Amino acid sequence: IVKAHWAFFPRIGHWYRRRQEEKARIAQLRIGPPTQRGRYSGSVVWAYYAQGRQKFSELLPPKSRAQ
C-alpha cells in the first residue's frame, strides 16, 4: 500500500488535470440537460437474488396501456 501511495502522489497533478479535461469533454459533447430517465432506482442485486428477476425486461413493471 505504501508503494502504491508513493507511486500515486507525485503524479496527482497529472490525474487532476486529466479529470478536469474529461469533465470538460463530457460537458462539450452533452446533448441536453442531465435526466434520471433510463436509470433504474432499485437494487439490481436485490431484484436478481431476492425477487428472482433474471432478465432486464423484468426489472420494471409493464406500462399500463391507457386507451
Backbone as a ProteinNet text record, in pm:
[ID]
protein_1_A
[PRIMARY]
IVKAHWAFFPRIGHWYRRRQEEKARIAQLRIGPPTQRGRYSGSVVWAYYAQGRQKFSELLPPKSRAQ
[TERTIARY]
83.4	0	86.6	191.5	280.8	345.5	388.1	449	348.4	222.4	119.2	100.5	100.8	87.9	207	327.6	446.5	444.8	380.3	370.9	260.7	157.1	43	66	110.6	114.7	205	317.3	394.7	320.8	225.8	152.5	11.2	-16.8	-153.7	-197.4	-105	-138.4	-181.1	-112.5	-147.4	-289.6	-321.9	-454.6	-562.2	-532.3	-630	-658.7	-553.8	-571.5	-647.2	-613.7	-681.6	-830.1	-863.1	-1003.2	-1077.6	-1012.9	-1075.1	-1098	-1002.2	-1017.9	-1134.3	-1148.8	-1259.7	-1393.7	-1401.4	-1525.1	-1561.5	-1461.1	-1485.9	-1532.3	-1472.2	-1509.9	-1653.6	-1690.3	-1826.9	-1925.9	-1894.1	-1982.8	-1996.7	-1889.9	-1892.2	-1978.3	-1974.3	-2046	-2187.9	-2226.5	-2359.6	-2465.3	-2570.5	-2676.5	-2782	-2819.1	-2922.2	-2894.3	-2987.2	-2965.9	-2970.4	-2896.3	-2898.4	-3036.1	-3077.5	-3206.6	-3189.3	-3292.7	-3291.8	-3359.9	-3404.2	-3472.8	-3377.9	-3426.5	-3345.1	-3260.2	-3265.5	-3186	-3274.2	-3231.2	-3305.2	-3273.6	-3375.8	-3353.4	-3345.3	-3376.7	-3371.9	-3237.1	-3230.3	-3108.8	-3120.5	-3030.4	-3030.3	-2997	-2909.7	-2872.8	-2994.3	-3070.4	-3191	-3294.2	-3313.2	-3410.5	-3372.3	-3243.1	-3199.1	-3210.4	-3150.6	-3144	-3270.3	-3327.7	-3442.9	-3575	-3585.8	-3712	-3712	-3597.6	-3590.1	-3604.6	-3580.6	-3589.4	-3455.7	-3455.5	-3330.7	-3310.3	-3408.7	-3398.3	-3415.2	-3352	-3363.8	-3509	-3582.1	-3721.5	-3809.4	-3764.1	-3841.7	-3817.7	-3722.5	-3691.9	-3805.5	-3859.2	-3966.6	-4099.9	-4204.4	-4334.7	-4378.3	-4456.9	-4502.2	-4589.3	-4576.3	-4655.6	-4800.7	-4887.2	-5031.3	-5068.9	-5149.5	-5192.2	-5326.3	-5321.7	-5445.6	-5502.2	-5627.4	-5690	-5817.1
-120	0	124.7	123.5	239.9	264.5	158.4	174.5	234.1	193.8	248.5	398	436.3	579.1	657.8	605.2	674.2	685.3	592.6	599.5	696.8	712.6	795.7	943.8	976.8	1116.8	1207	1162.3	1251.8	1289.2	1208.1	1234.9	1287.1	1333.3	1376.4	1494	1581	1692.7	1644.4	1542	1484.1	1428.9	1353.6	1292.4	1397.9	1505.4	1613.5	1682	1715.1	1779.1	1686.8	1559.3	1464.6	1455.8	1456.9	1452.5	1577.9	1693.8	1818.9	1818.8	1766.7	1759.2	1668.9	1557	1465.8	1529.9	1602.8	1672.5	1775.1	1848.9	1948.8	1883	1769.7	1698.4	1646.6	1594.3	1546	1660.9	1774.8	1890.5	1941.3	1936.8	1984	1892.9	1764.5	1669.3	1641.2	1699.2	1674.2	1728.8	1653	1690.9	1776.7	1739.9	1812.8	1808.7	1858.9	1857.9	1714	1688.3	1553.1	1518.7	1393.9	1347.2	1213.4	1170.7	1040.7	934.7	972.8	880.2	768.7	646.3	532.5	477.2	536.9	490.4	409.4	290.3	203.3	245.4	281.1	334.9	227.5	103.9	-3.5	-72.7	-181.4	-261.2	-379.7	-387	-496.7	-627.3	-620.3	-739.1	-793.2	-704.3	-745.4	-805.4	-739.9	-788.7	-927.5	-950.9	-1079.5	-1191.2	-1169	-1277.1	-1291.2	-1182.4	-1190.7	-1203.4	-1134.6	-1135.1	-1229.1	-1285.8	-1383.6	-1325.5	-1197.9	-1135.5	-1155.2	-1233.4	-1268.5	-1200.2	-1126.5	-1057	-907.2	-830.6	-685	-640.4	-707.8	-669.3	-691.7	-771.2	-797.7	-695	-606.1	-508.3	-409.5	-355	-257.6	-322.2	-281.6	-337.4	-288.5	-368.5	-324.6	-200	-110.2	12.8	-19.6	44	21.4	96.3	34	94.3	162.8	291.9	369.7	405.6	367.7	398.4	474.3
0	0	0	77	83.4	-52.2	-120.2	-252.5	-350.9	-340.2	-428	-402.3	-275.2	-243.7	-296.6	-281.3	-330.6	-482.9	-550.5	-696.3	-740.3	-658.6	-697.2	-669.5	-550.9	-509.9	-593.9	-645.1	-732.7	-861.4	-903.3	-1027.7	-1002.2	-882.7	-850.4	-937.5	-973.9	-1062.9	-1200.5	-1250.7	-1380.3	-1377.3	-1272.8	-1262.9	-1245.7	-1172	-1153.6	-1287.8	-1362.4	-1493.4	-1588.6	-1586.6	-1674.4	-1641.1	-1514	-1473.4	-1518.3	-1505.3	-1548.5	-1699.4	-1774.9	-1920.4	-1958.3	-1890.5	-1918.8	-1885.8	-1774.1	-1738.3	-1845.2	-1893.7	-1998	-2126.8	-2161.9	-2284.6	-2274.8	-2159.8	-2139.6	-2148.6	-2087.4	-2093.1	-2236.3	-2313	-2451.3	-2539.6	-2516.1	-2600.4	-2552.6	-2440.5	-2386	-2480.8	-2500.8	-2593.1	-2523.5	-2403.1	-2330.4	-2181.4	-2102.2	-1957.9	-1903.5	-1795	-1738.7	-1682.6	-1700.5	-1651.1	-1581	-1512.4	-1446.7	-1533.5	-1650.4	-1740	-1781.7	-1773.1	-1811	-1699	-1582.5	-1468.9	-1375.9	-1342.5	-1252.2	-1109.6	-1033	-899	-791.7	-824.6	-726.3	-724.3	-651.2	-642.8	-738	-832.6	-928.2	-855.1	-756.7	-680	-604.9	-540.2	-467.5	-564.5	-677.6	-775.3	-826.1	-846	-900.2	-796.2	-679	-580.8	-496.5	-451	-361	-436.4	-548.7	-621	-740.5	-773.5	-882	-1020.6	-1037.4	-1170.8	-1240.8	-1347.1	-1412.7	-1547.5	-1593.2	-1721.1	-1699.3	-1786.5	-1779.1	-1793	-1878.1	-1902.5	-1779	-1684.5	-1563.5	-1453	-1470.2	-1365.4	-1342.3	-1448.8	-1436.9	-1471.2	-1401.8	-1435.7	-1573.2	-1644.6	-1778.7	-1766.6	-1862.5	-1863.1	-1892.3	-1816.8	-1842.4	-1969.2	-2047.7	-2173.8	-2154.5	-2133.2	-2114.9	-2252	-2273.7	-2402.3	-2382.3
[MASK]
+++++++++++++++++++++++++++++++++++++++++++++++++++++++++++++++++++

